Short mmCIF file of C-alpha atoms in Angstrom, two decimals:
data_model
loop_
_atom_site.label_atom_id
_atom_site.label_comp_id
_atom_site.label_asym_id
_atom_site.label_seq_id
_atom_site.Cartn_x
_atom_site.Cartn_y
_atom_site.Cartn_z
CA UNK D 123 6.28 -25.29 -9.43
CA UNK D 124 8.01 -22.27 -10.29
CA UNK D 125 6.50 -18.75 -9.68
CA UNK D 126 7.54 -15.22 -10.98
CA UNK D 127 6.79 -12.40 -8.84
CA UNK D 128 6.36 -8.98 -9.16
CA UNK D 129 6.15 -6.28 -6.55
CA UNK D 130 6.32 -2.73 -7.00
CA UNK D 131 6.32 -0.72 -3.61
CA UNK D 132 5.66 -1.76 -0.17
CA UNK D 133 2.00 -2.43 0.10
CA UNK D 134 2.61 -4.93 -2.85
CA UNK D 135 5.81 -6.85 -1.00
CA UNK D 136 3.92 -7.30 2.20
CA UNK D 137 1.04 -8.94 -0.33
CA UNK D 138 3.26 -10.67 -1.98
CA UNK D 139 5.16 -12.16 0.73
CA UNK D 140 1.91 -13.44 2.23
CA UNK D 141 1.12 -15.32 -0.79
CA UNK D 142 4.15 -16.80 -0.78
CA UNK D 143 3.84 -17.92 2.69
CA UNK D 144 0.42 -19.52 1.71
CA UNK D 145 1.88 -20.88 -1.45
CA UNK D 146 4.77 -22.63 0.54
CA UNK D 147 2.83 -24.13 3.01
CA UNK D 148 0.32 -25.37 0.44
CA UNK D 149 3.43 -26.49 -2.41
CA UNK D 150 7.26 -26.77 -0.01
CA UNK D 151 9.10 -27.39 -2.90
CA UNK D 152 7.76 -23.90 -4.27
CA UNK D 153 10.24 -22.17 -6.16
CA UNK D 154 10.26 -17.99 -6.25
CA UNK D 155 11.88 -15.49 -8.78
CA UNK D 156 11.32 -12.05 -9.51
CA UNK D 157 11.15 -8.54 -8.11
CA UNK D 158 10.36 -7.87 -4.47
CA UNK D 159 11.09 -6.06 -1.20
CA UNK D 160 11.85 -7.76 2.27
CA UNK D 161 9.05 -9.23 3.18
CA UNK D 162 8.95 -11.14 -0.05
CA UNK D 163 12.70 -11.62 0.31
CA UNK D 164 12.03 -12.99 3.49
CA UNK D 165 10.20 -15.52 2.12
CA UNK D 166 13.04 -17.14 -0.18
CA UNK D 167 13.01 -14.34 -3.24
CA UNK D 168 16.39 -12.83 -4.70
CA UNK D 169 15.27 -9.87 -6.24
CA UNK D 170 16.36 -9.23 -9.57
CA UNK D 171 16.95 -5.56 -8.87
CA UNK D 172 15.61 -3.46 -6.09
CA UNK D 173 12.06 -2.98 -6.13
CA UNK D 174 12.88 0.82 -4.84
CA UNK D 175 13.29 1.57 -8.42
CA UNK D 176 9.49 1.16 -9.13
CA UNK D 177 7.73 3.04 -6.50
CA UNK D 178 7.08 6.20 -8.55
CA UNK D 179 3.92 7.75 -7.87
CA UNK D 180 1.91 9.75 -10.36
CA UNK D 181 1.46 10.20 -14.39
CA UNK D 182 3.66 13.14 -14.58
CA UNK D 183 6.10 11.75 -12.11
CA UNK D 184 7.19 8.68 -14.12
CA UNK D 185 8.30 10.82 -16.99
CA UNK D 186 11.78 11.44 -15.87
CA UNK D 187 12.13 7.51 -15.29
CA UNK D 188 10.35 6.47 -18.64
CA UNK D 189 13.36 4.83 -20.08
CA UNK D 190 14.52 3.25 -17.22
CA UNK D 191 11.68 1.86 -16.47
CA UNK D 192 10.52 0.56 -20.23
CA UNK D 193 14.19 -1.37 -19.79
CA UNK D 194 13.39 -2.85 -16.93
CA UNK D 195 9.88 -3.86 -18.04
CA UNK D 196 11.50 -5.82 -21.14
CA UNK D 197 14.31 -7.48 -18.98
CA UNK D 198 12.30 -8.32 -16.23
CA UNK D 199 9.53 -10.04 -18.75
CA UNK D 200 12.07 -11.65 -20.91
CA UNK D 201 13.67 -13.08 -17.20
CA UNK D 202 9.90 -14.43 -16.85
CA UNK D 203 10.13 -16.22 -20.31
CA UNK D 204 14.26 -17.81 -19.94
CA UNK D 205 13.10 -19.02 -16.50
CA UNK D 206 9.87 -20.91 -18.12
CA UNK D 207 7.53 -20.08 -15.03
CA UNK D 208 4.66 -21.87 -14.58
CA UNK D 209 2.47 -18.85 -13.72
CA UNK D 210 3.37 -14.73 -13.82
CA UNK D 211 1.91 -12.91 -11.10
CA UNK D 212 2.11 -9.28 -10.58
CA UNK D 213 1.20 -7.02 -7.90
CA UNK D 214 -0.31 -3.84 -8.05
CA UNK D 215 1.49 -1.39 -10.18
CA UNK D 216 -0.32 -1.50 -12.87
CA UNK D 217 1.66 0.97 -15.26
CA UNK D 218 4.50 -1.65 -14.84
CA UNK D 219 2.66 -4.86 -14.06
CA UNK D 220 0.97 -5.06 -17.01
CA UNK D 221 3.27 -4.13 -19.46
CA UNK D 222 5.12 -7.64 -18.48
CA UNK D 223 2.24 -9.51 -18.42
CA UNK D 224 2.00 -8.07 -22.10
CA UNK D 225 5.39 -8.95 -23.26
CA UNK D 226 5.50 -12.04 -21.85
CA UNK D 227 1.91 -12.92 -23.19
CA UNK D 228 3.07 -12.29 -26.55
CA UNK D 229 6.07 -14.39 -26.28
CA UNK D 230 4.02 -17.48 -24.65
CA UNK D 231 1.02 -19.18 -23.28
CA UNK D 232 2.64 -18.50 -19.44
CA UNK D 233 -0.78 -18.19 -17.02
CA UNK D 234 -0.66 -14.33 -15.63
CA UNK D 235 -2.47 -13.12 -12.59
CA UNK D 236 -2.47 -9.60 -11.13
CA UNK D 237 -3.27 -9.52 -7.22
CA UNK D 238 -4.80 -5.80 -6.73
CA UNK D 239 -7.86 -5.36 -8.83
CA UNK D 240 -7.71 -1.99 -10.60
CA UNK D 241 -10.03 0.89 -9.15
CA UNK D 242 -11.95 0.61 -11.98
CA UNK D 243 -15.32 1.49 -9.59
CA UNK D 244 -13.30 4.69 -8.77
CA UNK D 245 -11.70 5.60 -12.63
CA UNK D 246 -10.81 5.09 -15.65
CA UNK D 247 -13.62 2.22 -16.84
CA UNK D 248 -11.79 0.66 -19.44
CA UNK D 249 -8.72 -0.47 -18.07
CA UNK D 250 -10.73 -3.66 -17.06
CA UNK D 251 -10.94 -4.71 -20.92
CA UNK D 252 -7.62 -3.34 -21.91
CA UNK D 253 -6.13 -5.65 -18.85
CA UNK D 254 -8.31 -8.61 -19.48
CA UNK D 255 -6.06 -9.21 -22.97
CA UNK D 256 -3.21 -9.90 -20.83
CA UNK D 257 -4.09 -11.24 -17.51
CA UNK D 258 -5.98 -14.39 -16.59
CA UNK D 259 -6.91 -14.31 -13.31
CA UNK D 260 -7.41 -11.16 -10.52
CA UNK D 261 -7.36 -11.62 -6.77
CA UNK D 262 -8.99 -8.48 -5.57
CA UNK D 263 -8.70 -7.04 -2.28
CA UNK D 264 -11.90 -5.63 -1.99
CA UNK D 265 -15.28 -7.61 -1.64
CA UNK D 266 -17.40 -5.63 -4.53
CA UNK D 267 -14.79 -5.69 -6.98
CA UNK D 268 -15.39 -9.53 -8.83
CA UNK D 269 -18.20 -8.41 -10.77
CA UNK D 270 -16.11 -5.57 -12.42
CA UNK D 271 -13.37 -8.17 -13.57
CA UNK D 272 -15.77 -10.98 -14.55
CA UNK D 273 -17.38 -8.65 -17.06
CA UNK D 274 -14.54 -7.71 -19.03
CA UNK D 275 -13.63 -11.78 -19.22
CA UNK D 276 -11.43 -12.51 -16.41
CA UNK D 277 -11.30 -15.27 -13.92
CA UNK D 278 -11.41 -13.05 -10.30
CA UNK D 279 -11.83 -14.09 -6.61
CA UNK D 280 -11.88 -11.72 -3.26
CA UNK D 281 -9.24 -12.76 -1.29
CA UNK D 282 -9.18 -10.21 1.64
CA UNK D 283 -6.13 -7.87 2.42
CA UNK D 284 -3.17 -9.70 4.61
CA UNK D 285 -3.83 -6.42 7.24
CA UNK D 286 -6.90 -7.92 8.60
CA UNK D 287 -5.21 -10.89 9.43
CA UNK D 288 -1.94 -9.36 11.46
CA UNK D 289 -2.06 -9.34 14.99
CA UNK D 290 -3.35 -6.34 17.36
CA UNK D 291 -0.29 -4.95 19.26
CA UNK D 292 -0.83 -5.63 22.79
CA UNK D 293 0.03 -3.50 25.90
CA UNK D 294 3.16 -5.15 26.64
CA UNK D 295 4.09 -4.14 22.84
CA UNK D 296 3.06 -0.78 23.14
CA UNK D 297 4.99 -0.15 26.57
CA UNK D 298 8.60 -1.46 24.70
CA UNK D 299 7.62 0.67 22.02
CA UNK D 300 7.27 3.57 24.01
CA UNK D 301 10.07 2.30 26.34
CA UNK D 302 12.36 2.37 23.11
CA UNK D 303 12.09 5.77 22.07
CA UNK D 304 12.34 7.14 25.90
CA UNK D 305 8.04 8.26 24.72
CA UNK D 306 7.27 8.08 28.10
CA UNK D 307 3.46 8.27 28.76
CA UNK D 308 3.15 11.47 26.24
CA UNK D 309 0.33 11.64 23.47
CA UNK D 310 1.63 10.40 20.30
CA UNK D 311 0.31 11.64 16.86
CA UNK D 312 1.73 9.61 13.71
CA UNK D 313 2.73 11.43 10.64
CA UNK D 314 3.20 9.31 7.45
CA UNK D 315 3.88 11.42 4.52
CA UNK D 316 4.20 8.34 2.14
CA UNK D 317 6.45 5.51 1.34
CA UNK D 318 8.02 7.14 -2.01
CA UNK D 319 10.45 10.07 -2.66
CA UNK D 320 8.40 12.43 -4.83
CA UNK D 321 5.30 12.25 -2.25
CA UNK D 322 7.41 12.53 0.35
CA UNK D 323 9.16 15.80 -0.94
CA UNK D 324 5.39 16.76 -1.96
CA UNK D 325 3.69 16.05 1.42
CA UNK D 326 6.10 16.48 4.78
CA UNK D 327 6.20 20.26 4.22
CA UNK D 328 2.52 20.76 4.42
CA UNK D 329 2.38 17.88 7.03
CA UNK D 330 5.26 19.87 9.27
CA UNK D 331 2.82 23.15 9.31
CA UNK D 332 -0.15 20.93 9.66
CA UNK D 333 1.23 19.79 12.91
CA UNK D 334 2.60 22.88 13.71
CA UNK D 335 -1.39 24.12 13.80
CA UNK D 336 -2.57 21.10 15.51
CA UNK D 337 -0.68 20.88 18.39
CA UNK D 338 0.25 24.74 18.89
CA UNK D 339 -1.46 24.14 22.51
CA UNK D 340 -0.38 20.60 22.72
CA UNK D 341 3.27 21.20 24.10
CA UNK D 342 2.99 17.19 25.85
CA UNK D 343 2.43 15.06 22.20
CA UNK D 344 5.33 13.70 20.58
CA UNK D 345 5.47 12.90 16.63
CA UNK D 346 6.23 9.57 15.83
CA UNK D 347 7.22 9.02 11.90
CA UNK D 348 7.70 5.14 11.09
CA UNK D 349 9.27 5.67 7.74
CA UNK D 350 10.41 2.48 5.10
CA UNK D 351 13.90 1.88 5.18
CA UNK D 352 15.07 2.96 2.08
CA UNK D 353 13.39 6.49 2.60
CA UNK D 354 14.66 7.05 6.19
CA UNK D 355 17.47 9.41 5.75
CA UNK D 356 14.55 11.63 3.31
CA UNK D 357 12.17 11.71 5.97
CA UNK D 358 15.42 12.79 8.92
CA UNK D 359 15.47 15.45 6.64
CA UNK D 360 12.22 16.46 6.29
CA UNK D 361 11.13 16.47 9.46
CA UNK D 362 13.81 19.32 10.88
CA UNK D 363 12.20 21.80 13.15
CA UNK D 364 8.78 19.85 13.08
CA UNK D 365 7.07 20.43 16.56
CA UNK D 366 6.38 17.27 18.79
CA UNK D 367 10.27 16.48 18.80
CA UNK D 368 9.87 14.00 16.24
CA UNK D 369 11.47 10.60 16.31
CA UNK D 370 11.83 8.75 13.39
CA UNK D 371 11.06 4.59 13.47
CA UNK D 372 14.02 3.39 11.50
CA UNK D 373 13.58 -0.31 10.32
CA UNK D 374 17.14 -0.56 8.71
CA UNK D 375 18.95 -2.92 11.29
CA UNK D 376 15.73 -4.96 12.20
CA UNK D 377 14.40 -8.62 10.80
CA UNK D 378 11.26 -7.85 8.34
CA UNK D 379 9.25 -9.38 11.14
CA UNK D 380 10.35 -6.98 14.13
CA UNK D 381 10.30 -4.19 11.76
CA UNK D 382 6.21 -5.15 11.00
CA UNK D 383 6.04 -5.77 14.82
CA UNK D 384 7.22 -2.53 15.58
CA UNK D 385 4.78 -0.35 13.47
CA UNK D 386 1.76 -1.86 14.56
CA UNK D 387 3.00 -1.17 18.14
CA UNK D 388 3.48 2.89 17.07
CA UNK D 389 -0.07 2.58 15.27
CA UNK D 390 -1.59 1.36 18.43
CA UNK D 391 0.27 3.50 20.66
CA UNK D 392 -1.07 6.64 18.88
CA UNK D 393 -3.92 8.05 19.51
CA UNK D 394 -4.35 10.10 15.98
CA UNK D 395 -2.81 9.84 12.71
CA UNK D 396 -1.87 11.83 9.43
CA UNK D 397 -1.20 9.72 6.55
CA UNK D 398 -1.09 10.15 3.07
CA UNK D 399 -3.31 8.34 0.96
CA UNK D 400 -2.96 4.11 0.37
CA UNK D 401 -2.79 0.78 1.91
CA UNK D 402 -1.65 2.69 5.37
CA UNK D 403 -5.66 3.68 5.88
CA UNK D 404 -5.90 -0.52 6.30
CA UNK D 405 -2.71 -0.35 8.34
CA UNK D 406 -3.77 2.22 10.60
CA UNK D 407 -7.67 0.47 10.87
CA UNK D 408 -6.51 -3.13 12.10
CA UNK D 409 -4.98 -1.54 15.01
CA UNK D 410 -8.02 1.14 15.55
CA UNK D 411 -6.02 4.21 15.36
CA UNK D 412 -8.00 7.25 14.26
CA UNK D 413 -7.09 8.88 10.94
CA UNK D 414 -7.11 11.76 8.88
CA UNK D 415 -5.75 11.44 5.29
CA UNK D 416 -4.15 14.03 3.18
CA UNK D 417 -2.70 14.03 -0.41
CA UNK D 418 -1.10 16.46 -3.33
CA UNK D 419 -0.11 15.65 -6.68
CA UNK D 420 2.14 17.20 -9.23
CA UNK D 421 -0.14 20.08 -10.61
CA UNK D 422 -0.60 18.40 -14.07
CA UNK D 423 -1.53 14.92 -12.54
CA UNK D 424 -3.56 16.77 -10.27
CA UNK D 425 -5.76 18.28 -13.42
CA UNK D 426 -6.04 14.68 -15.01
CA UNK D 427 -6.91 13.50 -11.80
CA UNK D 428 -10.22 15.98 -11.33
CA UNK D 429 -11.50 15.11 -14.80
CA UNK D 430 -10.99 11.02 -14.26
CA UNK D 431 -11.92 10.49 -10.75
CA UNK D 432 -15.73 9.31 -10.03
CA UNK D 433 -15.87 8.84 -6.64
CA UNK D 434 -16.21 11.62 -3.73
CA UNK D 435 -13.33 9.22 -1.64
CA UNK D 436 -10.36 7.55 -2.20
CA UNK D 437 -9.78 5.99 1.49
CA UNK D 438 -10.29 2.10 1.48
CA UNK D 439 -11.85 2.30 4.98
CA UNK D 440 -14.23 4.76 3.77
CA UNK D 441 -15.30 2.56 0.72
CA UNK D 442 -15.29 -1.09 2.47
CA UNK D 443 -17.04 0.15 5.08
CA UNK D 444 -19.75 2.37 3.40
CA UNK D 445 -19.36 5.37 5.13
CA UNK D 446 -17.16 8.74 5.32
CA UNK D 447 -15.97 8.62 8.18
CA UNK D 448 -12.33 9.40 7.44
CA UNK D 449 -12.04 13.10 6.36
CA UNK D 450 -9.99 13.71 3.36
CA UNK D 451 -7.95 16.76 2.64
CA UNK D 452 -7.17 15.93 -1.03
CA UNK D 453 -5.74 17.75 -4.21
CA UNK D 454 -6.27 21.74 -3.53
CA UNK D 455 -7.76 20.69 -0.06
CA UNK D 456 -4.43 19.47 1.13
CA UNK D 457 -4.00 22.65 3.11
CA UNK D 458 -2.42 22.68 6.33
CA UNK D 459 -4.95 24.85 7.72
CA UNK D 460 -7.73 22.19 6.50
CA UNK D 461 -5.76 19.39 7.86
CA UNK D 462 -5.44 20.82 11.07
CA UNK D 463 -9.23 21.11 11.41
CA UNK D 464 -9.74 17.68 10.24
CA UNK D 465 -7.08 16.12 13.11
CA UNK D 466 -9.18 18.41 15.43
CA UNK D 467 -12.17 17.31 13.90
CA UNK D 468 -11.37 13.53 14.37
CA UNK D 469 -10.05 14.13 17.95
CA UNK D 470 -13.22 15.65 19.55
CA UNK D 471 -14.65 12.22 18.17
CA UNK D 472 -13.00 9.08 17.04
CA UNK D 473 -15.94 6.73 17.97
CA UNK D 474 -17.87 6.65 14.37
CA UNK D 475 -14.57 6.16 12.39
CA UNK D 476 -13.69 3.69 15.22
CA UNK D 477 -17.03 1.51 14.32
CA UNK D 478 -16.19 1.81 11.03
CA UNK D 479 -12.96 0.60 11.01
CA UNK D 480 -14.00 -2.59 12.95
CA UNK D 481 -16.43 -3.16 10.05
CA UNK D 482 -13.49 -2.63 7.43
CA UNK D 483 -11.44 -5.66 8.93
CA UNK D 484 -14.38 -7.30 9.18
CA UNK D 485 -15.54 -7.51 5.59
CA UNK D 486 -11.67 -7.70 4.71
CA UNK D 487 -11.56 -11.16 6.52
CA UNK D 488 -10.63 -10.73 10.01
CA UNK D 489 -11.57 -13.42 12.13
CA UNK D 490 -11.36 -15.87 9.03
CA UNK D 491 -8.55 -17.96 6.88
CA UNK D 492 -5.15 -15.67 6.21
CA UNK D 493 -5.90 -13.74 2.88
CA UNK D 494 -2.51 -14.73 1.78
CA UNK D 495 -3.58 -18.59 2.01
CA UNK D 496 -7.05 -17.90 0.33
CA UNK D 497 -5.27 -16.50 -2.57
CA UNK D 498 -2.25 -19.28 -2.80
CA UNK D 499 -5.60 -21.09 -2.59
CA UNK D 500 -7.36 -19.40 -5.65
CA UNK D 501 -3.97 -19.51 -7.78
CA UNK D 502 -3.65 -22.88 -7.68
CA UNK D 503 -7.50 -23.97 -7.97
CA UNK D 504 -7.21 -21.83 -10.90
CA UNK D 505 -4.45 -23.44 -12.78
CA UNK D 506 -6.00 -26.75 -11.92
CA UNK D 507 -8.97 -25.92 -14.25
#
């Protein structure tokens, strides 16, 4: 059987390396191409070019990249078709995702699936019909989500997200962690401006002064940054003359697998985060750290994004587990003065959001079979009809 897979940024390669691990252990003789990131690469994937080049954020922000990117979109489509895979799945990245499936629809009767249902609950409706012309079959991440995809004509199943399914970092972990980066027993607070450069640029200034408020009569906490490795020396930059002596978690130099290990042991060794917006809420929630999320845009995207946004939150603990728990400083809210209140806010008491993101991992299928096996699972049941 031979797959084509593509991955835009890094919540996408850590799903799509657990799928392959599911798909391997269901099909050995499995064969991988297409576009990933380490995880997936660990896993048996060459990429065909570095999936780096697709983690641009925003509607304004892929302008400068447009013809870049279209390029890529036709090669890596027409690498789909020469290489006569059995099935085409994409992950997430819609704006790119589906532009392959398209060409590649056009050009043959290849079976498509997109893992990452589109927030059509949260905006923009129609994308659901436009997207149901090109794909086959959805895994979503998210258990309300089905109904949404059925309607406009595709085949979908809830998988659950690969987070609820990692381990809890344990004491022991913690301790090296701390013992690592000579942390001793101080107060850590995590800072995770994003995983791409614009947000990054967009973000660590206002998270800097942010932290600056936060911890003005907090001389003891340290500031622990995990960053992704191909945005580490951005985020050394960035975080010059932050308080909290900052230390950066570089995964350069470490196996995929110790690099993973190593996060969760800074998420549970922290006892408050400040993230930007994404899959890092779910990160942050399996190991029970208490959050605060903040997020800018460019000022254009920011304008589109008040008139097509229909929900009052954006956090995925926040919607899986039906409450509010996580404060959002979002848009013309992402203020360090507001964020610094919220971290203050969430400090005084992290029980609620605590509750609530035990209920997240639960409904996202902790405790149960490895998302990335249930949706090797629904792939292949799929294709057998």
């Amino acid at each position: 059987m031979r797959v084509f897979l593509v991955a835009g940024e890094p919540s996408g390669d850590r799903l799509g390396g657990a799928l392959m691990e599911g798909l391997r252990s269901l099909i050995p003789d499995v064969q991988f191409d297409g576009v990933g990131g380490p995880l997936m690469q660990a896993q048996g994937l060459e990429s065909r070019f570095p999936m780096a080049e697709l983690s641009v954020m925003g509607l304004v922000e892929v302008l400068p990249k447009f013809f870049h990117l279209k390029r890529r979109i036709a090669e890596t489509a027409q690498a789909v078709l020469d290489t006569q895979a059995d099935v085409l799945i994409t992950i997430d990245s819609p704006d790119f995702s589906l532009r392959v499936a398209k060409l590649v629809k056009a050009g043959s009767d290849i079976r498509t699936v997109h893992y990452v249902a589109p927030s059509v609950w949260a905006w923009r409706p129609g994308r659901a019909d436009k997207m149901a012309k090109v794909i086959d079959h959805v895994l979503a991440l998210l258990p309300f989500e089905p109904p949404y995809m059925e309607r406009a004509g595709m085949e979908c199943d809830f998988v659950g997200h690969p987070v609820a399914s990692e381990p809890e970092a344990s004491e022991k972990d913690i301790q090296e962690f701390r013992a690592a980066y000579n942390l001793g027993d101080a107060p850590i607070i995590l800072a995770l401006p994003g995983s791409r450069g614009g947000e990054i640029e967009r973000l660590a200034p206002v998270f800097g002064e942010a932290l600056r408020l936060y911890l003005s009569d907090r001389s003891d906490a340290r500031v622990v940054v995990p960053a992704v490795a191909h945005m580490v020396d951005t985020v050394n930059g960035h975080v010059q003359g932050w308080p909290g002596n900052p230390v950066v978690v570089d995964p350069r130099d470490m196996p995929s697998d110790q690099a993973q290990a190593q996060k969760r042991a800074a998420f549970a060794a922290a006892e408050l985060a400040l993230a930007a917006s994404g899959t890092v809420s779910l990160e942050l929630a399996a190991q029970a750290t208490p959050m605060v999320i903040a997020y800018n845009l460019n000022w254009l995207t920011t304008l589109i994004a008040k008139r097509m946004v229909k929900l009052d939150t954006v956090t995925l603990v926040n919607l899986v587990s039906d409450t509010r728990t996580v404060p959002e400083c979002l848009l013309d809210d992402c203020q360090p003065d507001q964020i610094a209140a919220a971290l203050k806010q969430v400090s005084d008491a992290p029980d609620a959001q605590r509750d609530a993101m035990a209920t997240t991992m639960e409904r996202l299928g902790r405790g149960g079979e490895a998302p990335g096996l249930r949706a090797a699972k629904a792939v292949l049941a799929r294709m057998k009809r």
